[in-house]
mmCIF file of N, CA and C in Angstrom:
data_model
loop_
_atom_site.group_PDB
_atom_site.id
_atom_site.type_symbol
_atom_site.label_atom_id
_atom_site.label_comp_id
_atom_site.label_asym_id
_atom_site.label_seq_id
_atom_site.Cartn_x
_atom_site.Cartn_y
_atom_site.Cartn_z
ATOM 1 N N UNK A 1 -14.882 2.626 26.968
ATOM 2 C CA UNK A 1 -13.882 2.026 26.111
ATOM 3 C C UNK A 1 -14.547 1.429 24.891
ATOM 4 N N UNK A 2 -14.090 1.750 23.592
ATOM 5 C CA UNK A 2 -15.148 0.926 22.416
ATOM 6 C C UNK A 2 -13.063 0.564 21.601
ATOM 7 N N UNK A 3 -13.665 -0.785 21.939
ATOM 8 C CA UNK A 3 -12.879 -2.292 21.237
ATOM 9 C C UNK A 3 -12.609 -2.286 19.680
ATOM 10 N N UNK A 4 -11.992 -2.088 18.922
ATOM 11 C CA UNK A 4 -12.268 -2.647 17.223
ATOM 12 C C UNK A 4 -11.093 -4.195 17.177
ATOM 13 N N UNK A 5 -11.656 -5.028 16.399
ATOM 14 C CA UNK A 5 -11.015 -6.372 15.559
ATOM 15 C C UNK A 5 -11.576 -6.815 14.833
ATOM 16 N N UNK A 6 -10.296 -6.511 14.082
ATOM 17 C CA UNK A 6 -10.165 -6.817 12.599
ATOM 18 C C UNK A 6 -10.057 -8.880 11.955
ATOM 19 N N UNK A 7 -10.894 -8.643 10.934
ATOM 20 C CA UNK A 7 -10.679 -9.952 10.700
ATOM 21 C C UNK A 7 -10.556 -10.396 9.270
ATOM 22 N N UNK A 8 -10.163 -12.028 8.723
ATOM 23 C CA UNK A 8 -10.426 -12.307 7.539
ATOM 24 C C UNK A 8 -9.161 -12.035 6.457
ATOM 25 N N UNK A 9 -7.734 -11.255 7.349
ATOM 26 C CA UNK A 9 -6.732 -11.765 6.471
ATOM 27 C C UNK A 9 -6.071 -12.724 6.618
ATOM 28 N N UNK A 10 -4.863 -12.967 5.761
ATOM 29 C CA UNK A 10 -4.165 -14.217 5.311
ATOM 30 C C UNK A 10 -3.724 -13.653 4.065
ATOM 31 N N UNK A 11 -3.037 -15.084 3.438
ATOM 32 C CA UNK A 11 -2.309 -15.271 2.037
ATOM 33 C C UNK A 11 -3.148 -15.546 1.255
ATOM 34 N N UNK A 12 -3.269 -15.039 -0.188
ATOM 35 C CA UNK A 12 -3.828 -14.631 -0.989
ATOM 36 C C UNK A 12 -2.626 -14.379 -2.365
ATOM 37 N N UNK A 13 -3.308 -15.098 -3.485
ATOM 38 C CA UNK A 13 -2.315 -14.822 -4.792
ATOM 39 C C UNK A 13 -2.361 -13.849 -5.573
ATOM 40 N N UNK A 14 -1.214 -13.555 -6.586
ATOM 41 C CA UNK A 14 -1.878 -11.663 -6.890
ATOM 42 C C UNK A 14 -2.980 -11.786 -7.750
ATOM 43 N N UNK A 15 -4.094 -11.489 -8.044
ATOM 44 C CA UNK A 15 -5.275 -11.612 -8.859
ATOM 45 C C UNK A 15 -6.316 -12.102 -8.139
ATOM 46 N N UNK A 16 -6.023 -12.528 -6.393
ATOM 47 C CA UNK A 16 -7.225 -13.046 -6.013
ATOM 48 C C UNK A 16 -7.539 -12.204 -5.161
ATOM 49 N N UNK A 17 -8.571 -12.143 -4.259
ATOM 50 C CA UNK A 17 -9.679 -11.363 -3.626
ATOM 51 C C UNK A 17 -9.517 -11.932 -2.048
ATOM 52 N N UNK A 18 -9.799 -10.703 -1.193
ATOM 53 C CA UNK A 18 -9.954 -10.957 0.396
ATOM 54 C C UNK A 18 -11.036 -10.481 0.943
ATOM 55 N N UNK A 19 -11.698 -10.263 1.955
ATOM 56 C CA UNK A 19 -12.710 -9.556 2.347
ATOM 57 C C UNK A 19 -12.433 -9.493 4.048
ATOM 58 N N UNK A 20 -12.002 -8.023 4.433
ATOM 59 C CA UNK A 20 -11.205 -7.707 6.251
ATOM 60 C C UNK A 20 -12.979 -7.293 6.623
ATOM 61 N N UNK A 21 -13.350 -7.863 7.795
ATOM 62 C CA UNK A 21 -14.288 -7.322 8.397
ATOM 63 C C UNK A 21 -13.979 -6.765 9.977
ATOM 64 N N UNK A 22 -14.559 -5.361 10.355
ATOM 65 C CA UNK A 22 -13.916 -5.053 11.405
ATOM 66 C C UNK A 22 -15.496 -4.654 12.125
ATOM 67 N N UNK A 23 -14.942 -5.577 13.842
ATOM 68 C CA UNK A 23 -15.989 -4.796 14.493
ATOM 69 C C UNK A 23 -16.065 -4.342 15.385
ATOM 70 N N UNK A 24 -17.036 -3.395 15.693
ATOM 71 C CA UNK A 24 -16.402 -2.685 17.049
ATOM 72 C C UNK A 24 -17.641 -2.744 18.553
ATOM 73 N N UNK A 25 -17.319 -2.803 19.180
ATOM 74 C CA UNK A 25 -17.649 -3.004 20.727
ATOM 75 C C UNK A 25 -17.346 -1.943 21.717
ATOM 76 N N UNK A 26 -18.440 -1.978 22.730
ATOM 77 C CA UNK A 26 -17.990 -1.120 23.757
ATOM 78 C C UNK A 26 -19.392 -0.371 24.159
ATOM 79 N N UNK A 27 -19.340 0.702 25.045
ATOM 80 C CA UNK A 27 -20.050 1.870 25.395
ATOM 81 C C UNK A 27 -19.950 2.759 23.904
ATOM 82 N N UNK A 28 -20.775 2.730 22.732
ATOM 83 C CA UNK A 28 -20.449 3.285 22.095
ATOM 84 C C UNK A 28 -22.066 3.795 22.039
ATOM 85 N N UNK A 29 -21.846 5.340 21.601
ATOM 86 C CA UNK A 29 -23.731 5.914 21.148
ATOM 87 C C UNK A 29 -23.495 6.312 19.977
ATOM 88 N N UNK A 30 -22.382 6.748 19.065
ATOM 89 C CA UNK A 30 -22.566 6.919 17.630
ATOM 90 C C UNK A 30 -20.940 6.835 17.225
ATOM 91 N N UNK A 31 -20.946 5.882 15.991
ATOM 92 C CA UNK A 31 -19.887 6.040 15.285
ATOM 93 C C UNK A 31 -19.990 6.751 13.964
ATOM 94 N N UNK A 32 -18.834 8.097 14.352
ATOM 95 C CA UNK A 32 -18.938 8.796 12.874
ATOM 96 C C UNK A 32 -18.555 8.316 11.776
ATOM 97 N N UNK A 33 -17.000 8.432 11.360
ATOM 98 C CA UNK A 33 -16.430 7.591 10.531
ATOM 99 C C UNK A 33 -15.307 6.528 10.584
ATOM 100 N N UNK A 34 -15.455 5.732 9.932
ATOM 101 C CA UNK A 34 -14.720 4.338 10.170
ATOM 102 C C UNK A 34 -13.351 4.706 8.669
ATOM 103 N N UNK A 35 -12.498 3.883 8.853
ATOM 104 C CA UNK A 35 -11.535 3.657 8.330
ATOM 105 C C UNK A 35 -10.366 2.548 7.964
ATOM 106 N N UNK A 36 -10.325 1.994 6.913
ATOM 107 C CA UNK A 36 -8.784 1.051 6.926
ATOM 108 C C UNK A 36 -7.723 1.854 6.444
ATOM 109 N N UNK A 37 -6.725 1.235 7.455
ATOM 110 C CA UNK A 37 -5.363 1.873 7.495
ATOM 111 C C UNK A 37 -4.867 0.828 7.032
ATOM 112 N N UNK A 38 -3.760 0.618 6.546
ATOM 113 C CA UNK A 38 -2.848 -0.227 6.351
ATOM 114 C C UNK A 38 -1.293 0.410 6.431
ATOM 115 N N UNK A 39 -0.303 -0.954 7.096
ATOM 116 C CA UNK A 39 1.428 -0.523 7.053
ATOM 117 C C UNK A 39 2.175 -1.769 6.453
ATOM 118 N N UNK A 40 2.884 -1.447 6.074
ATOM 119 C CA UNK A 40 3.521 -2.071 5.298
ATOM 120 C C UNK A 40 4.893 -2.434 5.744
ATOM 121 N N UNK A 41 5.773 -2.931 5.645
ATOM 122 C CA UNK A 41 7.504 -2.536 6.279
ATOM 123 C C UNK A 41 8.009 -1.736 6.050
ATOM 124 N N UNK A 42 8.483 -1.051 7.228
ATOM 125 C CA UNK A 42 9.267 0.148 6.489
ATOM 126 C C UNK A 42 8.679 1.096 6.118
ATOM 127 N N UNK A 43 7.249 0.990 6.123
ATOM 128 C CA UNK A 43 6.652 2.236 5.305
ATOM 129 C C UNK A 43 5.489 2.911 6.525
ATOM 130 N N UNK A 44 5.173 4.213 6.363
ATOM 131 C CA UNK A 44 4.276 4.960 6.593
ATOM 132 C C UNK A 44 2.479 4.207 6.890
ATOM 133 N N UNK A 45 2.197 3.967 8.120
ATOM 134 C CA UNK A 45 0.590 3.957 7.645
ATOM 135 C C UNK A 45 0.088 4.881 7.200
ATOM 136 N N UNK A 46 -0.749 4.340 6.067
ATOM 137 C CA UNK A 46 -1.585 4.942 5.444
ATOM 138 C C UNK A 46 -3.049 4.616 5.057
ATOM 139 N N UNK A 47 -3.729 5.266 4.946
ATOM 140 C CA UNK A 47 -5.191 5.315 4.971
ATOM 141 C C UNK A 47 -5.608 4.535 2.979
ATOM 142 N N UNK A 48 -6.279 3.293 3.871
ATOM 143 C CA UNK A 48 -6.751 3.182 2.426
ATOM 144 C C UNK A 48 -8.076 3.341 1.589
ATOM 145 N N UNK A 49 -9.389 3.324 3.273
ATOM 146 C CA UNK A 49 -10.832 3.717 2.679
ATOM 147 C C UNK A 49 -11.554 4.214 3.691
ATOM 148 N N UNK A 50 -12.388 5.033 3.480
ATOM 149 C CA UNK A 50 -12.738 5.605 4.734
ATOM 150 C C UNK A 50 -14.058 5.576 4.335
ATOM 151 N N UNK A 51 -15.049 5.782 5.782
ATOM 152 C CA UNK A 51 -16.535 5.547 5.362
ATOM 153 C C UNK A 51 -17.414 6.323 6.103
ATOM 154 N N UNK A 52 -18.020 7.428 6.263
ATOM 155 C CA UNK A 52 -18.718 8.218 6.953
ATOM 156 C C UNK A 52 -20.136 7.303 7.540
ATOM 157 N N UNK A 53 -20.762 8.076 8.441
ATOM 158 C CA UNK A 53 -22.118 7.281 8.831
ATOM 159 C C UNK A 53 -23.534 7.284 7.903
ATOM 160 N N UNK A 54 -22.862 8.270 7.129
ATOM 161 C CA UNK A 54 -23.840 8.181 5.941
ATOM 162 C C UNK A 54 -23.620 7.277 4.623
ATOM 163 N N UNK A 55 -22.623 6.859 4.657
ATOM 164 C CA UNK A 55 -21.728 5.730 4.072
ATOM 165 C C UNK A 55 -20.914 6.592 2.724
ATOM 166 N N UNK A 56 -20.887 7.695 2.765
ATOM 167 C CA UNK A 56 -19.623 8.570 2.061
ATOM 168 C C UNK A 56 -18.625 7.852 1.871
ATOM 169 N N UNK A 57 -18.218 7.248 0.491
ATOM 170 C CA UNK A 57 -16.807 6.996 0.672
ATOM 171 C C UNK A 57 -15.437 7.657 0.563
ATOM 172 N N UNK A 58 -14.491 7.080 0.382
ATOM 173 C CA UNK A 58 -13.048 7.458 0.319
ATOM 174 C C UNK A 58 -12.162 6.808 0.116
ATOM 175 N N UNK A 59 -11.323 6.776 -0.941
ATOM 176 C CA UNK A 59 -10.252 5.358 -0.797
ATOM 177 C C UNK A 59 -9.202 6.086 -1.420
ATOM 178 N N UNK A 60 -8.167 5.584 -1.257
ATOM 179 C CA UNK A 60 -6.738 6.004 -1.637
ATOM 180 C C UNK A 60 -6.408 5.662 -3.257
ATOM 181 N N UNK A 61 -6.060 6.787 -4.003
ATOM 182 C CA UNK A 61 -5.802 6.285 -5.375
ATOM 183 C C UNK A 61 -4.827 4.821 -5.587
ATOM 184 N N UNK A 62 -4.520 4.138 -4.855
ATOM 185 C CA UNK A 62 -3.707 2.952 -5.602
ATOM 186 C C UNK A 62 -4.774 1.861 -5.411
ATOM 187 N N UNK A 63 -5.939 2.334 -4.404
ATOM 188 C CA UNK A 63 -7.255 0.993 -4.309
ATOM 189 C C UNK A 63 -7.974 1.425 -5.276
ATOM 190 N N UNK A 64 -8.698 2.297 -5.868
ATOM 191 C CA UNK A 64 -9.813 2.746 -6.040
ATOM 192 C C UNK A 64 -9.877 1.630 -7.832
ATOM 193 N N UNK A 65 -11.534 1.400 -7.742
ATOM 194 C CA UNK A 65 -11.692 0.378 -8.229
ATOM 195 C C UNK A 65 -11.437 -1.188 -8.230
ATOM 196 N N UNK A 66 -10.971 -1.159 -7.077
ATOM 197 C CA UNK A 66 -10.280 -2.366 -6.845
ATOM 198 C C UNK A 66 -10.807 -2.944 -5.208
ATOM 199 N N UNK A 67 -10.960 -2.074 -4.372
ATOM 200 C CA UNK A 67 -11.330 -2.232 -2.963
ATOM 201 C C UNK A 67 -12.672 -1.499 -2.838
ATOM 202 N N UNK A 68 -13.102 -2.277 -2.287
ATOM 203 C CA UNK A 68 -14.765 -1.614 -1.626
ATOM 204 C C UNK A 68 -15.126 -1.580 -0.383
ATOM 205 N N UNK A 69 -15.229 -0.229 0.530
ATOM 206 C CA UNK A 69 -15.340 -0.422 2.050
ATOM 207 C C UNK A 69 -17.801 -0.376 2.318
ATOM 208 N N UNK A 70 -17.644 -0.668 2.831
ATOM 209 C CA UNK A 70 -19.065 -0.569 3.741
ATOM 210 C C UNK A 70 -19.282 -1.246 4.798
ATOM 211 N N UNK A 71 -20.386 -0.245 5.690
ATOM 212 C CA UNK A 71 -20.454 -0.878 6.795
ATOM 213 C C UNK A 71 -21.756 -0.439 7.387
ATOM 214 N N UNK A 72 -22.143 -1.337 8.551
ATOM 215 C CA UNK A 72 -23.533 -1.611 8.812
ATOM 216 C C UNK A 72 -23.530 -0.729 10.144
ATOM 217 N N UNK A 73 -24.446 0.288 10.298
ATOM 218 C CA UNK A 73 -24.301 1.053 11.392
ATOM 219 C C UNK A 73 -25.108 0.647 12.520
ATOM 220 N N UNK A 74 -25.882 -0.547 12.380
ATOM 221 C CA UNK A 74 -26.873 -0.998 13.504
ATOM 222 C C UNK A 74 -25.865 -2.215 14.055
ATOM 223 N N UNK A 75 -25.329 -2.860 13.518
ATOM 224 C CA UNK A 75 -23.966 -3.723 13.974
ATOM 225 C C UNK A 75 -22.568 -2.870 14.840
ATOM 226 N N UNK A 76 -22.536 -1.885 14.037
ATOM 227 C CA UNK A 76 -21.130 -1.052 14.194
ATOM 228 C C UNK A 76 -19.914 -1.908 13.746
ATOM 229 N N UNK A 77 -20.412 -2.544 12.413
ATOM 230 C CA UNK A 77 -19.366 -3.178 11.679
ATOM 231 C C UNK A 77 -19.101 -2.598 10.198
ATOM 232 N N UNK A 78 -18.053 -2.818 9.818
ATOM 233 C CA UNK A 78 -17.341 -2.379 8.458
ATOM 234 C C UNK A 78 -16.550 -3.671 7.984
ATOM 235 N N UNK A 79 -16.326 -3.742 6.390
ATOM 236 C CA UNK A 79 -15.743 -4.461 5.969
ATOM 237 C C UNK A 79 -15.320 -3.919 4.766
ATOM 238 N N UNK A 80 -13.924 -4.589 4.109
ATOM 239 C CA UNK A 80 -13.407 -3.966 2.759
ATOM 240 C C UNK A 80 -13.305 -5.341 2.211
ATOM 241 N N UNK A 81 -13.855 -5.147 0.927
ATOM 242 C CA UNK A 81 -14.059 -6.337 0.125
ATOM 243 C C UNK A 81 -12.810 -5.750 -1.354
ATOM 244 N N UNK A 82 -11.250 -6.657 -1.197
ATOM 245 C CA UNK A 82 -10.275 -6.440 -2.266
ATOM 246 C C UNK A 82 -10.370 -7.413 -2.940
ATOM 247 N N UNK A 83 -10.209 -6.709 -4.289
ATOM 248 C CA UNK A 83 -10.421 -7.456 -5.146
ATOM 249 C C UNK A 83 -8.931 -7.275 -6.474
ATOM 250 N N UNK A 84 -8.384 -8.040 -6.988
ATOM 251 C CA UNK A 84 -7.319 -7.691 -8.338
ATOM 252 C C UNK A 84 -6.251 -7.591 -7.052
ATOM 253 N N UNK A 85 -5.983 -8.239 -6.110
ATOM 254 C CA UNK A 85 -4.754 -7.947 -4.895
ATOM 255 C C UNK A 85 -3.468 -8.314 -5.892
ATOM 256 N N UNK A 86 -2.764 -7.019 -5.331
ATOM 257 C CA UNK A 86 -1.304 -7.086 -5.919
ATOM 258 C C UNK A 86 -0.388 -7.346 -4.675
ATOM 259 N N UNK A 87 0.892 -7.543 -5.242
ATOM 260 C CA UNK A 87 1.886 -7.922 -4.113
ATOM 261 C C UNK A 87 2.037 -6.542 -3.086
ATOM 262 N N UNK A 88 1.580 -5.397 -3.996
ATOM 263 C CA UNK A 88 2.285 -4.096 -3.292
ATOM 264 C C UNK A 88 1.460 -4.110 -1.990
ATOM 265 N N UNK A 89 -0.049 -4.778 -2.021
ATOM 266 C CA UNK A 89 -1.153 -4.773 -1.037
ATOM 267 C C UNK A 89 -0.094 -5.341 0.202
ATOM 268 N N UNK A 90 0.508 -5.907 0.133
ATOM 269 C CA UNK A 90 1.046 -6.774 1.532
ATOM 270 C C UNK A 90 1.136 -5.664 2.776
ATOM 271 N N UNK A 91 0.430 -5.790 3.329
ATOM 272 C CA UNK A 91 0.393 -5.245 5.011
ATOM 273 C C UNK A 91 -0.385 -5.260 6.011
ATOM 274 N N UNK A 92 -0.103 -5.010 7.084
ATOM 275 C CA UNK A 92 -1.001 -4.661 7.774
ATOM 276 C C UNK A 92 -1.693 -4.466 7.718
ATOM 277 N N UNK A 93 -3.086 -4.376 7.853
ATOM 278 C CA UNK A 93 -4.561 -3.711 7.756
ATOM 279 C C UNK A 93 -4.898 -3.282 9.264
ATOM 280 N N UNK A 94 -5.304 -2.249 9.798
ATOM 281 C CA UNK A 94 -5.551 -1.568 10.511
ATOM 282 C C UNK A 94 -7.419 -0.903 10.577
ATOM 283 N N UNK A 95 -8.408 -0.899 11.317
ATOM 284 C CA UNK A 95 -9.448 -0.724 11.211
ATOM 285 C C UNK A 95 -9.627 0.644 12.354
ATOM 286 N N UNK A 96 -9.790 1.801 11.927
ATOM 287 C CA UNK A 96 -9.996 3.253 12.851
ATOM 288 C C UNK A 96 -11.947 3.391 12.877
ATOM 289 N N UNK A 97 -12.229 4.095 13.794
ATOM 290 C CA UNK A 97 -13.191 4.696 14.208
ATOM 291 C C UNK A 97 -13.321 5.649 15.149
ATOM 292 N N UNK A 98 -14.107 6.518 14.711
ATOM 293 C CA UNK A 98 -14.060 7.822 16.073
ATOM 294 C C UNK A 98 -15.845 7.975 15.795
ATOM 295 N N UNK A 99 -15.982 8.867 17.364
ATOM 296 C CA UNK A 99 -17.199 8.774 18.080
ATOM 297 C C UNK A 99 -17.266 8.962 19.316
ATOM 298 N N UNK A 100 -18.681 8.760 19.399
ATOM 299 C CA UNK A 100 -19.280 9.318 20.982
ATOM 300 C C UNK A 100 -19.837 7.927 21.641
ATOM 301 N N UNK A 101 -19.039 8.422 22.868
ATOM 302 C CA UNK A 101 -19.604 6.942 23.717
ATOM 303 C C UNK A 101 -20.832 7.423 24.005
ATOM 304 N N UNK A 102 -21.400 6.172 25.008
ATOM 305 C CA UNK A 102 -22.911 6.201 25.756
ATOM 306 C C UNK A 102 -22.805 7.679 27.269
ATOM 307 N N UNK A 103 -21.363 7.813 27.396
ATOM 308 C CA UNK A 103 -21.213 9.181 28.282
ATOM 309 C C UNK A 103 -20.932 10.459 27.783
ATOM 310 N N UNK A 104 -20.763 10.672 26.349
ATOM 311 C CA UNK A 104 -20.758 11.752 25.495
ATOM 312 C C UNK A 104 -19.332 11.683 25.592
ATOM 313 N N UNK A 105 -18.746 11.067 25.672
ATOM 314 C CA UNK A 105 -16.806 11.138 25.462
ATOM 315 C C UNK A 105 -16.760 10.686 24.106
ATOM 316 N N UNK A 106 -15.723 11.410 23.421
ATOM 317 C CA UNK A 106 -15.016 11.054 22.015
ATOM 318 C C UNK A 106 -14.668 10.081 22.162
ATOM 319 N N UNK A 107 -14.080 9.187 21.330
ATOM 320 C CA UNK A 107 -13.187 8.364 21.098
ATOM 321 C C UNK A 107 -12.656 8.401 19.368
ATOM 322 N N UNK A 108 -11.385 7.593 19.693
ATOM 323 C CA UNK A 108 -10.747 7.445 18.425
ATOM 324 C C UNK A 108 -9.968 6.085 18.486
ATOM 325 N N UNK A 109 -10.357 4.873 18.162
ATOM 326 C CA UNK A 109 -9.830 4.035 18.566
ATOM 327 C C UNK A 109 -9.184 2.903 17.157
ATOM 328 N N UNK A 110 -8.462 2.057 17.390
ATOM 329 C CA UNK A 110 -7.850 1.630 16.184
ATOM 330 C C UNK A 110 -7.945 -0.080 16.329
ATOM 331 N N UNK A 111 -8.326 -0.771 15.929
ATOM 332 C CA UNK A 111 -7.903 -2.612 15.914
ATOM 333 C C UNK A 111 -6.513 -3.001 15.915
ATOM 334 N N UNK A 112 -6.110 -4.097 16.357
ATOM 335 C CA UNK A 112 -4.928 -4.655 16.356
ATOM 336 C C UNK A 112 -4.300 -4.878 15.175
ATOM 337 N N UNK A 113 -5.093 -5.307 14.267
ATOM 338 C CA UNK A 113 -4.580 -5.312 12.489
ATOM 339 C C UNK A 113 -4.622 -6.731 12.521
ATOM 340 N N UNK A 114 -4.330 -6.951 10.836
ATOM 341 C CA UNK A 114 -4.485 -8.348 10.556
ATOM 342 C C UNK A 114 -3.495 -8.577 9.148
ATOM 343 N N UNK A 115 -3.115 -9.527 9.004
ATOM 344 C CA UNK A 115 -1.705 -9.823 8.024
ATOM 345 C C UNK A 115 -2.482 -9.832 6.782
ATOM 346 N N UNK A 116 -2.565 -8.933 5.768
ATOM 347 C CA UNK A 116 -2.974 -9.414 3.978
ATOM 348 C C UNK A 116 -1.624 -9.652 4.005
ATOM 349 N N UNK A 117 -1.401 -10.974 3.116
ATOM 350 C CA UNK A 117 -0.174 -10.930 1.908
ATOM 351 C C UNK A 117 -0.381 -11.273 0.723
ATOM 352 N N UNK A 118 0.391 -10.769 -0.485
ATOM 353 C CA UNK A 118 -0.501 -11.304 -1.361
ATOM 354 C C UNK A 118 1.196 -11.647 -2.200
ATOM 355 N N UNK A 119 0.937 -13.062 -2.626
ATOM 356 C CA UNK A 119 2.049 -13.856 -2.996
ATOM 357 C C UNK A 119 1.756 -15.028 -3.689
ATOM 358 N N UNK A 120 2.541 -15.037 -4.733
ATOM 359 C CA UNK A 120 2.607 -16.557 -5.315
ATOM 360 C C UNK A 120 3.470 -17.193 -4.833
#
């Protein structure tokens, strides 16, 4: 079983900055790539940065320049550092990873999420 939780949201005003750190636990022998998801109400999760083990990034055109994912592969932690947060940011944040446990089983596992809002 490999664990992810997410941490480090809250309320936040539009123009200010958050930083979600997610980490993960378990029988794990390699994590490929990591990911923040975020949902919103009503809306679709969707993928907002993704990070290979080589640290490849990926982010969704409404972050890019604005959000920065990396993560430490001797920890098996990731974090997204937002920055210029708009109201539209308000959601869920969601932290994915897939990989091979210590028994050669896949996994694909997801964190509980954590509240961004971003509001005056």
């Amino acid at each position: 079983q490999v664990q992810l939780v997410e941490s480090g949201g809250g309320l936040v005003q539009p123009g200010g900055s958050l930083r979600l750190s997610c980490a993960a636990s378990g029988n794990i022998f390699s994590i490929y790539a990591m990911g923040w998801y975020r949902q919103a109400p009503g809306k679709q999760r969707e993928l907002v940065a993704s990070i290979t083990s080589g640290g490849i990034t990926n982010y969704a055109d409404s972050v890019k320049g604005r959000f920065t994912t990396s993560r430490d592969n001797a920890k098996n932690t990731m974090s997204l550092q937002m920055n210029s947060l708009k109201p539209d940011d308000t959601a869920v944040y969601y932290c994915n990873a897939n990989g091979m446990t210590a028994l050669l089983n896949s996994f694909d596992s997801w964190g509980r999420g954590t509240q961004v809002t971003v509001s005056s």
